[in-house]
Structure formats: structure tokens, C-alpha cells
Amino acid sequence: MPELPEVEVTRLSLVERLRGAQIAAVRIGKPLRWPLGCAPESLVGHRVHELTRRGKYLWFALDAPGALNSGAGGLLMHLGMSGSLNFSAQHAPPGPWDHFDLATDRGLLRLTDPRRFGAVVWSSAVDEGAAGKLLARLGVEPFETGFTGALLHERLRGRKVAIKTALLAGDIVVGVGNIYASEALFLAGIDPRTRSSRLGAARCERLATAITGALARAVQAGGSTLRDFRDTHGASGAFQLEAGVYGREGLPCKHCGTLVRRIVQAQRSTYFCPQCQRR
DNA sequence: ATGGGTACCTGTCTGC
DNA sequence: TGCAGACAGGTACCCA
């Protein structure tokens, strides 16, 4: 489910209530992608100092009991393909897909994840241990000033993979998942099959702008795809209406009327307009 | 280093 | 109706 916009919307909706919340109990359901890495009871008494995001990962920075900002490690969370995070009623029994509960004095935070590609991992610091290892290979944040067309140009040079695949890899720029990779390339007028190294400075500039724009608009829209998932209305929803090409195979391009095509790249669907997007 | 493929797991939809 | 198969918002890891 979650690409950067959905993760950021999740973070924004939780951060105020969670900041300062004290952990009262931790419940683990079925195993997620990786083990927690600490005894769940050892987290009891800690407070959530801050909730931040890196790429599609959430970082719950923890304070030791009684101390303020003592840096008592934290929890790194990934929502995988199907994860969602919400406050539940304090004593609501866990459903079959609820695999991680953080009971706090501010409410019960619950991770629901049917496919269990998600993970919650304890780490002594963001840049150490399990978290450090997972975050080490990540590229720049699309909303930070370091993300420019020039950087894209520099990092794509010498890469032979298709641009769509390069964007998804996450080691150049983070947060662009399967939907927004297609959308950004559509906005930039670039054929997703284009060899990365063939993109010149001008198109890299356009692509950087398109990526930032698409992600920012999606955050503003409230991560509509996330809402779809929670309401179990399937794939149709506000984002589908906004999407230029994603999920629109066989429908007319909104710019030129040419039928949108679907292809498979690196075992993932890619959607594009063969007329508006050029190699 | 790069790139390709596989693996993880479960739900939903489509077509026969 | 039943069932097989395709497909789904991610990413670490293994191997050429």
C-alpha cells in the first residue's frame, strides 16, 4: 500500500498524539518480516520522544523511563505492501491481521498487515544496528534540497536499467513506489523503458520536478490510496481519479487521448502513454 | 558495481 | 459454484 505519501500522511496523523506517549504494553501477533530484536516487555515504560520518517520507514525514537531524550533507542517500522497504522479502541481484541500493538497511555496503536511484508525492528539508534543497516543504502529524500535534477543526472549516469526500474530501486531517491514512478514519468513525458543513462540534464530536471510534484500533491490529497485500503473498497478511490496513467490500461490518455499501455518491468506493472512519453 | 531473478505472505478479482 | 491463476502500494538477498 504505502509509498512515501501514504507513510507521511500516516506519520502526520499520529505524531502529535504519540509524542510523549508512554508504552504500557507491547503485543506481537504473527511474525512480520523480521523479528523485533528485543524482548517486548523491555519497551514498557519508555516514552515516544518523536516520530520521524526516512523514505518509507517510520522511526519511533524512544526515551528511557523517567528520562527525557536520553536516546534509549527506537523502533523502525515499515508498512510493507499492505500495512496500515491506526489508533484502536483501548481494549479492542486484535483481528487476524493485527500483528503489532503498542499500548500507550495515549491509546492503542495497532499495525494491521494482512500480507506481513511489514516489519517492526528495535534498534539502539537510527544509524546503528538493525535500523542503520536498513537505512544505509537509501537515496536522498525527495523533499530535501539535495534532491535536484543535477543529482538525478549524476546518479543515473552509467546506469543501464530502465528509468522506471532505477526510480523504484530507492538508492537514488527514496519514497517513489510503483504508482508514483509511473505518474512522475508521465508528468515528465519520459518513456519508462528509457535507459537511465540516456537522460540528459534537461529531462532529469523535469523528472526531479515531476517526482517532487507528484509526491507533494499526493501528501496534500491525504494519501487517498491509504484510505481506499482501510475502507476495503478495493483499488478504486480518489487517487485513481487523480492518476494520469496508473491503473488506466486501455483508457484514453488525459492529455492526448491515446490509449494508455501497461507493460511489466522487473515483475511490476508500469503504465504509460506511448504518445506523450518519449524515449 | 550492476542487473536480473527469487523470496517472503495473503487477499481479491477474473475467467473457465 | 468451484477452482486455478494473475495480480497487488515493497525490498532484502543471492547469483551471474
PDB file of C-alpha atoms (C1' of nucleotides) in Angstrom:
ATOM      1  CA  MET A   1       0.000   0.000   0.000  1.00  0.00           C
ATOM      2  CA  PRO A   2       2.211   2.705   1.214  1.00  0.00           C
ATOM      3  CA  GLU A   3       4.559   4.774  -0.827  1.00  0.00           C
ATOM      4  CA  LEU A   4       6.104   7.890   0.642  1.00  0.00           C
ATOM      5  CA  PRO A   5       2.901   9.981   0.627  1.00  0.00           C
ATOM      6  CA  GLU A   6       0.896   7.358   2.489  1.00  0.00           C
ATOM      7  CA  VAL A   7       3.643   6.867   5.051  1.00  0.00           C
ATOM      8  CA  GLU A   8       3.965  10.618   5.540  1.00  0.00           C
ATOM      9  CA  VAL A   9       0.212  11.045   5.914  1.00  0.00           C
ATOM     10  CA  THR A  10       0.252   8.254   8.486  1.00  0.00           C
ATOM     11  CA  ARG A  11       3.073   9.942  10.365  1.00  0.00           C
ATOM     12  CA  LEU A  12       1.354  13.312  10.345  1.00  0.00           C
ATOM     13  CA  SER A  13      -1.858  11.823  11.661  1.00  0.00           C
ATOM     14  CA  LEU A  14      -0.091  10.100  14.567  1.00  0.00           C
ATOM     15  CA  VAL A  15       2.775  12.327  15.611  1.00  0.00           C
ATOM     16  CA  GLU A  16       1.061  14.768  17.944  1.00  0.00           C
ATOM     17  CA  ARG A  17      -0.835  12.172  19.890  1.00  0.00           C
ATOM     18  CA  LEU A  18       2.155   9.872  20.080  1.00  0.00           C
ATOM     19  CA  ARG A  19       4.782  12.385  21.147  1.00  0.00           C
ATOM     20  CA  GLY A  20       5.333  11.846  24.868  1.00  0.00           C
ATOM     21  CA  ALA A  21       3.139   8.738  24.984  1.00  0.00           C
ATOM     22  CA  GLN A  22       4.325   6.148  27.475  1.00  0.00           C
ATOM     23  CA  ILE A  23       4.386   2.494  26.461  1.00  0.00           C
ATOM     24  CA  ALA A  24       2.242   0.330  28.734  1.00  0.00           C
ATOM     25  CA  ALA A  25       2.348  -2.963  26.862  1.00  0.00           C
ATOM     26  CA  VAL A  26       3.508  -4.487  23.600  1.00  0.00           C
ATOM     27  CA  ARG A  27       1.736  -7.318  21.834  1.00  0.00           C
ATOM     28  CA  ILE A  28       3.147  -9.282  18.912  1.00  0.00           C
ATOM     29  CA  GLY A  29       0.861 -11.277  16.614  1.00  0.00           C
ATOM     30  CA  LYS A  30       2.091 -13.474  13.791  1.00  0.00           C
ATOM     31  CA  PRO A  31       5.687 -12.890  12.771  1.00  0.00           C
ATOM     32  CA  LEU A  32       6.360  -9.989  10.451  1.00  0.00           C
ATOM     33  CA  ARG A  33       9.257  -9.718   8.025  1.00  0.00           C
ATOM     34  CA  TRP A  34      11.916  -9.547  10.725  1.00  0.00           C
ATOM     35  CA  PRO A  35      11.902 -10.269  14.454  1.00  0.00           C
ATOM     36  CA  LEU A  36      11.521  -7.334  16.811  1.00  0.00           C
ATOM     37  CA  GLY A  37      15.041  -7.770  18.081  1.00  0.00           C
ATOM     38  CA  CYS A  38      14.320  -7.188  21.757  1.00  0.00           C
ATOM     39  CA  ALA A  39      12.047  -8.516  24.465  1.00  0.00           C
ATOM     40  CA  PRO A  40       8.682  -6.759  24.049  1.00  0.00           C
ATOM     41  CA  GLU A  41       8.485  -6.192  27.838  1.00  0.00           C
ATOM     42  CA  SER A  42      11.727  -4.265  27.759  1.00  0.00           C
ATOM     43  CA  LEU A  43       9.918  -1.440  25.939  1.00  0.00           C
ATOM     44  CA  VAL A  44       7.370  -0.926  28.689  1.00  0.00           C
ATOM     45  CA  GLY A  45       7.803   2.374  30.499  1.00  0.00           C
ATOM     46  CA  HIS A  46       9.623   4.075  27.635  1.00  0.00           C
ATOM     47  CA  ARG A  47       8.128   7.178  26.092  1.00  0.00           C
ATOM     48  CA  VAL A  48       7.891   8.037  22.429  1.00  0.00           C
ATOM     49  CA  HIS A  49      10.097  11.055  22.056  1.00  0.00           C
ATOM     50  CA  GLU A  50       9.490  11.711  18.367  1.00  0.00           C
ATOM     51  CA  LEU A  51       8.076  10.087  15.235  1.00  0.00           C
ATOM     52  CA  THR A  52      10.056  10.702  12.081  1.00  0.00           C
ATOM     53  CA  ARG A  53      10.210   9.263   8.572  1.00  0.00           C
ATOM     54  CA  ARG A  54      13.055   8.159   6.326  1.00  0.00           C
ATOM     55  CA  GLY A  55      11.906   7.019   2.898  1.00  0.00           C
ATOM     56  CA  LYS A  56       9.050   4.631   3.600  1.00  0.00           C
ATOM     57  CA  TYR A  57      10.314   3.810   7.077  1.00  0.00           C
ATOM     58  CA  LEU A  58       8.929   5.287  10.294  1.00  0.00           C
ATOM     59  CA  TRP A  59      11.225   5.817  13.263  1.00  0.00           C
ATOM     60  CA  PHE A  60       9.779   5.887  16.767  1.00  0.00           C
ATOM     61  CA  ALA A  61      12.516   7.481  18.851  1.00  0.00           C
ATOM     62  CA  LEU A  62      12.237   6.365  22.479  1.00  0.00           C
ATOM     63  CA  ASP A  63      13.232   7.902  25.798  1.00  0.00           C
ATOM     64  CA  ALA A  64      14.257   5.753  28.718  1.00  0.00           C
ATOM     65  CA  PRO A  65      11.710   5.636  31.556  1.00  0.00           C
ATOM     66  CA  GLY A  66      11.971   8.756  33.702  1.00  0.00           C
ATOM     67  CA  ALA A  67      14.477  10.427  31.415  1.00  0.00           C
ATOM     68  CA  LEU A  68      13.824  12.996  28.768  1.00  0.00           C
ATOM     69  CA  ASN A  69      15.520  12.489  25.447  1.00  0.00           C
ATOM     70  CA  SER A  70      18.082  10.090  26.737  1.00  0.00           C
ATOM     71  CA  GLY A  71      18.185   8.280  23.441  1.00  0.00           C
ATOM     72  CA  ALA A  72      17.031   4.869  24.566  1.00  0.00           C
ATOM     73  CA  GLY A  73      16.923   3.501  21.053  1.00  0.00           C
ATOM     74  CA  GLY A  74      13.793   3.276  18.997  1.00  0.00           C
ATOM     75  CA  LEU A  75      11.546   1.256  16.737  1.00  0.00           C
ATOM     76  CA  LEU A  76      11.953   1.229  12.991  1.00  0.00           C
ATOM     77  CA  MET A  77       8.724   0.344  11.221  1.00  0.00           C
ATOM     78  CA  HIS A  78       7.933  -0.469   7.608  1.00  0.00           C
ATOM     79  CA  LEU A  79       4.378  -0.925   6.377  1.00  0.00           C
ATOM     80  CA  GLY A  80       5.358  -3.265   3.551  1.00  0.00           C
ATOM     81  CA  MET A  81       2.748  -3.765   0.857  1.00  0.00           C
ATOM     82  CA  SER A  82      -0.358  -3.991   2.973  1.00  0.00           C
ATOM     83  CA  GLY A  83       0.352  -2.400   6.335  1.00  0.00           C
ATOM     84  CA  SER A  84      -1.622   0.373   7.981  1.00  0.00           C
ATOM     85  CA  LEU A  85      -1.253   2.009  11.357  1.00  0.00           C
ATOM     86  CA  ASN A  86      -4.097   3.325  13.489  1.00  0.00           C
ATOM     87  CA  PHE A  87      -5.263   4.036  16.978  1.00  0.00           C
ATOM     88  CA  SER A  88      -7.804   1.449  18.057  1.00  0.00           C
ATOM     89  CA  ALA A  89     -10.256   1.324  20.928  1.00  0.00           C
ATOM     90  CA  GLN A  90      -8.267   0.659  24.098  1.00  0.00           C
ATOM     91  CA  HIS A  91      -9.351  -2.937  24.619  1.00  0.00           C
ATOM     92  CA  ALA A  92     -10.428  -3.910  21.122  1.00  0.00           C
ATOM     93  CA  PRO A  93      -9.469  -7.557  20.542  1.00  0.00           C
ATOM     94  CA  PRO A  94      -6.901  -7.960  17.775  1.00  0.00           C
ATOM     95  CA  GLY A  95      -8.176  -9.133  14.421  1.00  0.00           C
ATOM     96  CA  PRO A  96      -6.450 -11.839  12.367  1.00  0.00           C
ATOM     97  CA  TRP A  97      -4.282  -9.238  10.584  1.00  0.00           C
ATOM     98  CA  ASP A  98      -3.270  -7.213  13.638  1.00  0.00           C
ATOM     99  CA  HIS A  99       0.320  -8.227  14.273  1.00  0.00           C
ATOM    100  CA  PHE A 100       1.745  -5.478  16.425  1.00  0.00           C
ATOM    101  CA  ASP A 101       0.194  -3.420  19.228  1.00  0.00           C
ATOM    102  CA  LEU A 102       1.788  -0.586  21.109  1.00  0.00           C
ATOM    103  CA  ALA A 103      -0.464   0.079  24.068  1.00  0.00           C
ATOM    104  CA  THR A 104       0.243   3.552  25.454  1.00  0.00           C
ATOM    105  CA  ASP A 105      -1.307   5.998  27.895  1.00  0.00           C
ATOM    106  CA  ARG A 106      -2.481   7.920  24.828  1.00  0.00           C
ATOM    107  CA  GLY A 107      -4.220   4.987  23.207  1.00  0.00           C
ATOM    108  CA  LEU A 108      -3.629   1.699  21.491  1.00  0.00           C
ATOM    109  CA  LEU A 109      -1.527   1.987  18.361  1.00  0.00           C
ATOM    110  CA  ARG A 110      -2.099  -1.011  16.107  1.00  0.00           C
ATOM    111  CA  LEU A 111      -0.352  -2.265  12.984  1.00  0.00           C
ATOM    112  CA  THR A 112      -2.655  -4.149  10.624  1.00  0.00           C
ATOM    113  CA  ASP A 113      -0.837  -6.003   7.855  1.00  0.00           C
ATOM    114  CA  PRO A 114      -2.510  -8.913   6.028  1.00  0.00           C
ATOM    115  CA  ARG A 115       0.484  -9.846   3.890  1.00  0.00           C
ATOM    116  CA  ARG A 116       3.039  -9.386   6.660  1.00  0.00           C
ATOM    117  CA  PHE A 117       5.704  -7.830   4.469  1.00  0.00           C
ATOM    118  CA  GLY A 118       5.882  -5.097   7.056  1.00  0.00           C
ATOM    119  CA  ALA A 119       8.277  -5.028   9.986  1.00  0.00           C
ATOM    120  CA  VAL A 120       8.962  -3.506  13.375  1.00  0.00           C
ATOM    121  CA  VAL A 121      12.561  -3.657  14.477  1.00  0.00           C
ATOM    122  CA  TRP A 122      14.168  -2.366  17.638  1.00  0.00           C
ATOM    123  CA  SER A 123      17.457  -0.540  17.274  1.00  0.00           C
ATOM    124  CA  SER A 124      19.750   1.277  19.667  1.00  0.00           C
ATOM    125  CA  ALA A 125      19.818   4.267  17.295  1.00  0.00           C
ATOM    126  CA  VAL A 126      18.654   5.230  13.792  1.00  0.00           C
ATOM    127  CA  ASP A 127      22.139   4.990  12.426  1.00  0.00           C
ATOM    128  CA  GLU A 128      23.164   1.874  14.308  1.00  0.00           C
ATOM    129  CA  GLY A 129      22.304  -1.797  14.437  1.00  0.00           C
ATOM    130  CA  ALA A 130      19.326  -3.116  12.524  1.00  0.00           C
ATOM    131  CA  ALA A 131      17.964   0.307  11.612  1.00  0.00           C
ATOM    132  CA  GLY A 132      21.306   1.614  10.479  1.00  0.00           C
ATOM    133  CA  LYS A 133      21.767  -1.341   8.188  1.00  0.00           C
ATOM    134  CA  LEU A 134      18.329  -0.989   6.627  1.00  0.00           C
ATOM    135  CA  LEU A 135      18.607   2.756   6.106  1.00  0.00           C
ATOM    136  CA  ALA A 136      22.195   2.781   4.917  1.00  0.00           C
ATOM    137  CA  ARG A 137      21.509   2.142   1.262  1.00  0.00           C
ATOM    138  CA  LEU A 138      18.708   4.677   0.883  1.00  0.00           C
ATOM    139  CA  GLY A 139      18.975   7.610  -1.503  1.00  0.00           C
ATOM    140  CA  VAL A 140      18.057  11.243  -0.890  1.00  0.00           C
ATOM    141  CA  GLU A 141      14.718  12.462   0.392  1.00  0.00           C
ATOM    142  CA  PRO A 142      12.654  13.910  -2.454  1.00  0.00           C
ATOM    143  CA  PHE A 143      11.542  16.901  -0.353  1.00  0.00           C
ATOM    144  CA  GLU A 144      15.022  17.889   0.726  1.00  0.00           C
ATOM    145  CA  THR A 145      17.089  20.494  -1.061  1.00  0.00           C
ATOM    146  CA  GLY A 146      19.702  17.919  -2.015  1.00  0.00           C
ATOM    147  CA  PHE A 147      17.282  16.342  -4.456  1.00  0.00           C
ATOM    148  CA  THR A 148      17.783  18.131  -7.769  1.00  0.00           C
ATOM    149  CA  GLY A 149      17.813  17.386 -11.464  1.00  0.00           C
ATOM    150  CA  ALA A 150      21.583  17.652 -11.348  1.00  0.00           C
ATOM    151  CA  LEU A 151      21.792  14.972  -8.679  1.00  0.00           C
ATOM    152  CA  LEU A 152      19.475  12.730 -10.660  1.00  0.00           C
ATOM    153  CA  HIS A 153      21.590  13.270 -13.751  1.00  0.00           C
ATOM    154  CA  GLU A 154      24.763  12.461 -11.887  1.00  0.00           C
ATOM    155  CA  ARG A 155      23.397   9.301 -10.269  1.00  0.00           C
ATOM    156  CA  LEU A 156      21.710   7.962 -13.412  1.00  0.00           C
ATOM    157  CA  ARG A 157      24.835   8.286 -15.476  1.00  0.00           C
ATOM    158  CA  GLY A 158      26.250   4.879 -16.272  1.00  0.00           C
ATOM    159  CA  ARG A 159      23.102   3.026 -15.285  1.00  0.00           C
ATOM    160  CA  LYS A 160      21.735   0.778 -17.966  1.00  0.00           C
ATOM    161  CA  VAL A 161      18.446  -0.207 -16.349  1.00  0.00           C
ATOM    162  CA  ALA A 162      15.194   1.335 -17.484  1.00  0.00           C
ATOM    163  CA  ILE A 163      14.467   4.615 -15.725  1.00  0.00           C
ATOM    164  CA  LYS A 164      11.324   3.204 -14.098  1.00  0.00           C
ATOM    165  CA  THR A 165      13.355   0.410 -12.511  1.00  0.00           C
ATOM    166  CA  ALA A 166      16.050   2.830 -11.375  1.00  0.00           C
ATOM    167  CA  LEU A 167      13.479   5.040  -9.634  1.00  0.00           C
ATOM    168  CA  LEU A 168      11.968   2.072  -7.810  1.00  0.00           C
ATOM    169  CA  ALA A 169      15.333   0.877  -6.523  1.00  0.00           C
ATOM    170  CA  GLY A 170      15.348   3.643  -3.910  1.00  0.00           C
ATOM    171  CA  ASP A 171      19.097   4.098  -3.761  1.00  0.00           C
ATOM    172  CA  ILE A 172      18.977   7.343  -5.736  1.00  0.00           C
ATOM    173  CA  VAL A 173      15.796   8.898  -4.417  1.00  0.00           C
ATOM    174  CA  VAL A 174      13.573   7.323  -1.755  1.00  0.00           C
ATOM    175  CA  GLY A 175       9.836   7.027  -1.486  1.00  0.00           C
ATOM    176  CA  VAL A 176       8.930   6.566  -5.139  1.00  0.00           C
ATOM    177  CA  GLY A 177       6.955   3.361  -5.347  1.00  0.00           C
ATOM    178  CA  ASN A 178       5.218   1.668  -8.227  1.00  0.00           C
ATOM    179  CA  ILE A 179       2.354   4.139  -8.569  1.00  0.00           C
ATOM    180  CA  TYR A 180       4.350   7.347  -8.354  1.00  0.00           C
ATOM    181  CA  ALA A 181       7.138   6.056 -10.591  1.00  0.00           C
ATOM    182  CA  SER A 182       4.602   5.703 -13.401  1.00  0.00           C
ATOM    183  CA  GLU A 183       2.949   9.001 -12.543  1.00  0.00           C
ATOM    184  CA  ALA A 184       6.167  11.004 -12.334  1.00  0.00           C
ATOM    185  CA  LEU A 185       7.424   9.655 -15.665  1.00  0.00           C
ATOM    186  CA  PHE A 186       4.097  10.536 -17.233  1.00  0.00           C
ATOM    187  CA  LEU A 187       4.287  14.084 -15.863  1.00  0.00           C
ATOM    188  CA  ALA A 188       7.845  14.402 -17.153  1.00  0.00           C
ATOM    189  CA  GLY A 189       6.991  12.980 -20.582  1.00  0.00           C
ATOM    190  CA  ILE A 190       9.586  10.232 -20.331  1.00  0.00           C
ATOM    191  CA  ASP A 191       9.067   6.682 -21.608  1.00  0.00           C
ATOM    192  CA  PRO A 192       9.535   4.322 -18.625  1.00  0.00           C
ATOM    193  CA  ARG A 193      11.644   1.977 -20.779  1.00  0.00           C
ATOM    194  CA  THR A 194      14.260   4.624 -21.453  1.00  0.00           C
ATOM    195  CA  ARG A 195      17.752   3.598 -20.451  1.00  0.00           C
ATOM    196  CA  SER A 196      18.654   5.672 -17.373  1.00  0.00           C
ATOM    197  CA  SER A 197      21.975   6.777 -18.787  1.00  0.00           C
ATOM    198  CA  ARG A 198      20.247   8.295 -21.825  1.00  0.00           C
ATOM    199  CA  LEU A 199      18.515  11.006 -19.839  1.00  0.00           C
ATOM    200  CA  GLY A 200      20.165  14.374 -20.292  1.00  0.00           C
ATOM    201  CA  ALA A 201      20.303  17.240 -17.830  1.00  0.00           C
ATOM    202  CA  ALA A 202      17.116  18.877 -19.053  1.00  0.00           C
ATOM    203  CA  ARG A 203      14.982  15.745 -18.771  1.00  0.00           C
ATOM    204  CA  CYS A 204      16.492  14.949 -15.376  1.00  0.00           C
ATOM    205  CA  GLU A 205      15.449  18.409 -14.279  1.00  0.00           C
ATOM    206  CA  ARG A 206      11.915  17.782 -15.488  1.00  0.00           C
ATOM    207  CA  LEU A 207      11.882  14.377 -13.827  1.00  0.00           C
ATOM    208  CA  ALA A 208      13.026  15.723 -10.460  1.00  0.00           C
ATOM    209  CA  THR A 209      10.296  18.350 -10.594  1.00  0.00           C
ATOM    210  CA  ALA A 210       7.728  15.741 -11.558  1.00  0.00           C
ATOM    211  CA  ILE A 211       8.713  13.405  -8.716  1.00  0.00           C
ATOM    212  CA  THR A 212       8.584  16.111  -6.077  1.00  0.00           C
ATOM    213  CA  GLY A 213       5.347  17.462  -7.514  1.00  0.00           C
ATOM    214  CA  ALA A 214       3.587  14.117  -7.680  1.00  0.00           C
ATOM    215  CA  LEU A 215       4.588  13.145  -4.156  1.00  0.00           C
ATOM    216  CA  ALA A 216       3.729  16.525  -2.674  1.00  0.00           C
ATOM    217  CA  ARG A 217       0.330  16.583  -4.319  1.00  0.00           C
ATOM    218  CA  ALA A 218      -0.381  13.104  -3.014  1.00  0.00           C
ATOM    219  CA  VAL A 219       0.551  14.117   0.540  1.00  0.00           C
ATOM    220  CA  GLN A 220      -1.770  17.127   0.231  1.00  0.00           C
ATOM    221  CA  ALA A 221      -4.527  14.851  -1.037  1.00  0.00           C
ATOM    222  CA  GLY A 222      -4.234  12.905   2.194  1.00  0.00           C
ATOM    223  CA  GLY A 223      -2.811   9.742   0.719  1.00  0.00           C
ATOM    224  CA  SER A 224      -6.055   8.717  -0.836  1.00  0.00           C
ATOM    225  CA  THR A 225      -4.817   5.231  -1.626  1.00  0.00           C
ATOM    226  CA  LEU A 226      -4.379   4.559   2.061  1.00  0.00           C
ATOM    227  CA  ARG A 227      -7.966   5.480   2.694  1.00  0.00           C
ATOM    228  CA  ASP A 228      -9.098   3.125  -0.050  1.00  0.00           C
ATOM    229  CA  PHE A 229      -7.344   0.296   1.631  1.00  0.00           C
ATOM    230  CA  ARG A 230      -8.787   0.923   5.044  1.00  0.00           C
ATOM    231  CA  ASP A 231     -12.319   1.196   3.742  1.00  0.00           C
ATOM    232  CA  THR A 232     -11.813  -2.101   1.909  1.00  0.00           C
ATOM    233  CA  HIS A 233     -13.220  -0.563  -1.224  1.00  0.00           C
ATOM    234  CA  GLY A 234     -10.512  -2.158  -3.301  1.00  0.00           C
ATOM    235  CA  ALA A 235      -8.388  -0.192  -5.703  1.00  0.00           C
ATOM    236  CA  SER A 236     -10.914   2.427  -6.719  1.00  0.00           C
ATOM    237  CA  GLY A 237     -10.843   5.757  -4.933  1.00  0.00           C
ATOM    238  CA  ALA A 238      -9.784   9.366  -5.037  1.00  0.00           C
ATOM    239  CA  PHE A 239      -6.273   8.629  -6.193  1.00  0.00           C
ATOM    240  CA  GLN A 240      -7.452   6.560  -9.122  1.00  0.00           C
ATOM    241  CA  LEU A 241      -9.403   9.590 -10.287  1.00  0.00           C
ATOM    242  CA  GLU A 242      -6.332  11.777  -9.974  1.00  0.00           C
ATOM    243  CA  ALA A 243      -3.896   9.363 -11.580  1.00  0.00           C
ATOM    244  CA  GLY A 244      -2.754  10.235 -15.067  1.00  0.00           C
ATOM    245  CA  VAL A 245      -1.838   6.713 -16.118  1.00  0.00           C
ATOM    246  CA  TYR A 246      -1.634   4.310 -13.166  1.00  0.00           C
ATOM    247  CA  GLY A 247      -4.300   1.639 -13.384  1.00  0.00           C
ATOM    248  CA  ARG A 248      -5.643   3.131 -16.613  1.00  0.00           C
ATOM    249  CA  GLU A 249      -4.656   0.488 -19.146  1.00  0.00           C
ATOM    250  CA  GLY A 250      -6.760   0.795 -22.287  1.00  0.00           C
ATOM    251  CA  LEU A 251      -8.264   4.123 -21.226  1.00  0.00           C
ATOM    252  CA  PRO A 252      -7.529   7.326 -23.138  1.00  0.00           C
ATOM    253  CA  CYS A 253      -4.601   9.453 -22.012  1.00  0.00           C
ATOM    254  CA  LYS A 254      -5.885  12.570 -20.304  1.00  0.00           C
ATOM    255  CA  HIS A 255      -3.606  14.740 -22.424  1.00  0.00           C
ATOM    256  CA  CYS A 256      -3.806  13.307 -25.916  1.00  0.00           C
ATOM    257  CA  GLY A 257      -6.437  10.562 -25.958  1.00  0.00           C
ATOM    258  CA  THR A 258      -4.018   7.804 -26.956  1.00  0.00           C
ATOM    259  CA  LEU A 259      -4.769   4.575 -25.126  1.00  0.00           C
ATOM    260  CA  VAL A 260      -2.674   4.042 -22.009  1.00  0.00           C
ATOM    261  CA  ARG A 261      -0.484   0.948 -22.138  1.00  0.00           C
ATOM    262  CA  ARG A 262       0.525  -1.476 -19.417  1.00  0.00           C
ATOM    263  CA  ILE A 263       3.822  -3.323 -19.545  1.00  0.00           C
ATOM    264  CA  VAL A 264       5.780  -5.333 -16.990  1.00  0.00           C
ATOM    265  CA  GLN A 265       9.213  -4.187 -15.855  1.00  0.00           C
ATOM    266  CA  ALA A 266      11.156  -6.084 -13.212  1.00  0.00           C
ATOM    267  CA  GLN A 267       7.962  -8.017 -12.458  1.00  0.00           C
ATOM    268  CA  ARG A 268       5.977  -4.864 -11.696  1.00  0.00           C
ATOM    269  CA  SER A 269       3.263  -3.204 -13.750  1.00  0.00           C
ATOM    270  CA  THR A 270       4.155   0.034 -15.488  1.00  0.00           C
ATOM    271  CA  TYR A 271       1.596   2.304 -17.103  1.00  0.00           C
ATOM    272  CA  PHE A 272       2.391   4.967 -19.687  1.00  0.00           C
ATOM    273  CA  CYS A 273       1.133   6.945 -22.653  1.00  0.00           C
ATOM    274  CA  PRO A 274       3.076   5.900 -25.773  1.00  0.00           C
ATOM    275  CA  GLN A 275       2.351   9.273 -27.364  1.00  0.00           C
ATOM    276  CA  CYS A 276       3.149  11.722 -24.525  1.00  0.00           C
ATOM    277  CA  GLN A 277       6.138   9.799 -23.183  1.00  0.00           C
ATOM    278  CA  ARG A 278       9.260   9.565 -25.312  1.00  0.00           C
ATOM    279  CA  ARG A 279      12.431   7.519 -25.190  1.00  0.00           C
TER     280      ARG A 279
ATOM    281  C1'  DA B   1      29.253  -2.323  -9.164  1.00  0.00           C
ATOM    282  C1'  DT B   2      25.322  -3.609 -11.835  1.00  0.00           C
ATOM    283  C1'  DG B   3      21.414  -6.128 -13.048  1.00  0.00           C
ATOM    284  C1'  DG B   4      18.289  -9.904 -13.008  1.00  0.00           C
ATOM    285  C1'  DG B   5      15.556 -13.023 -10.574  1.00  0.00           C
ATOM    286  C1'  DT B   6      13.568 -15.022  -6.239  1.00  0.00           C
ATOM    287  C1'  DA B   7      11.625 -14.928  -1.918  1.00  0.00           C
ATOM    288  C1'  DC B   8       8.577 -13.514   1.731  1.00  0.00           C
ATOM    289  C1'  DC B   9       2.554 -13.999   2.551  1.00  0.00           C
ATOM    290  C1'  DT B  10      -2.321 -13.416   1.973  1.00  0.00           C
ATOM    291  C1'  DG B  11      -6.316 -11.336  -0.042  1.00  0.00           C
ATOM    292  C1'  DT B  12      -9.131 -10.216  -4.158  1.00  0.00           C
ATOM    293  C1'  DC B  13     -10.558 -10.481  -8.705  1.00  0.00           C
ATOM    294  C1'  DT B  14     -11.100 -12.798 -13.307  1.00  0.00           C
ATOM    295  C1'  DG B  15     -12.002 -16.358 -16.390  1.00  0.00           C
ATOM    296  C1'  DC B  16     -13.049 -21.053 -17.405  1.00  0.00           C
TER     297       DC B  16
ATOM    298  C1'  DT C   1     -20.342 -22.586  -7.504  1.00  0.00           C
ATOM    299  C1'  DG C   2     -15.539 -24.077  -7.571  1.00  0.00           C
ATOM    300  C1'  DC C   3     -11.068 -23.552  -8.680  1.00  0.00           C
ATOM    301  C1'  DA C   4      -6.785 -22.136 -10.829  1.00  0.00           C
ATOM    302  C1'  DG C   5      -4.166 -18.287 -11.970  1.00  0.00           C
ATOM    303  C1'  DA C   6      -2.964 -13.491 -12.097  1.00  0.00           C
ATOM    304  C1'  DC C   7      -2.163  -9.653  -9.588  1.00  0.00           C
ATOM    305  C1'  DA C   8      -1.393  -6.274  -5.569  1.00  0.00           C
ATOM    306  C1'  DG C   9       1.055   0.060  -2.893  1.00  0.00           C
ATOM    307  C1'  DG C  10       7.980  -3.291  -1.075  1.00  0.00           C
ATOM    308  C1'  DT C  11      12.605  -4.640  -0.678  1.00  0.00           C
ATOM    309  C1'  DA C  12      16.487  -7.742   1.003  1.00  0.00           C
ATOM    310  C1'  DC C  13      19.206 -11.128  -0.767  1.00  0.00           C
ATOM    311  C1'  DC C  14      21.525 -14.346  -3.931  1.00  0.00           C
ATOM    312  C1'  DC C  15      23.852 -15.160  -8.092  1.00  0.00           C
ATOM    313  C1'  DA C  16      25.768 -14.238 -12.853  1.00  0.00           C
TER     314       DA C  16
END
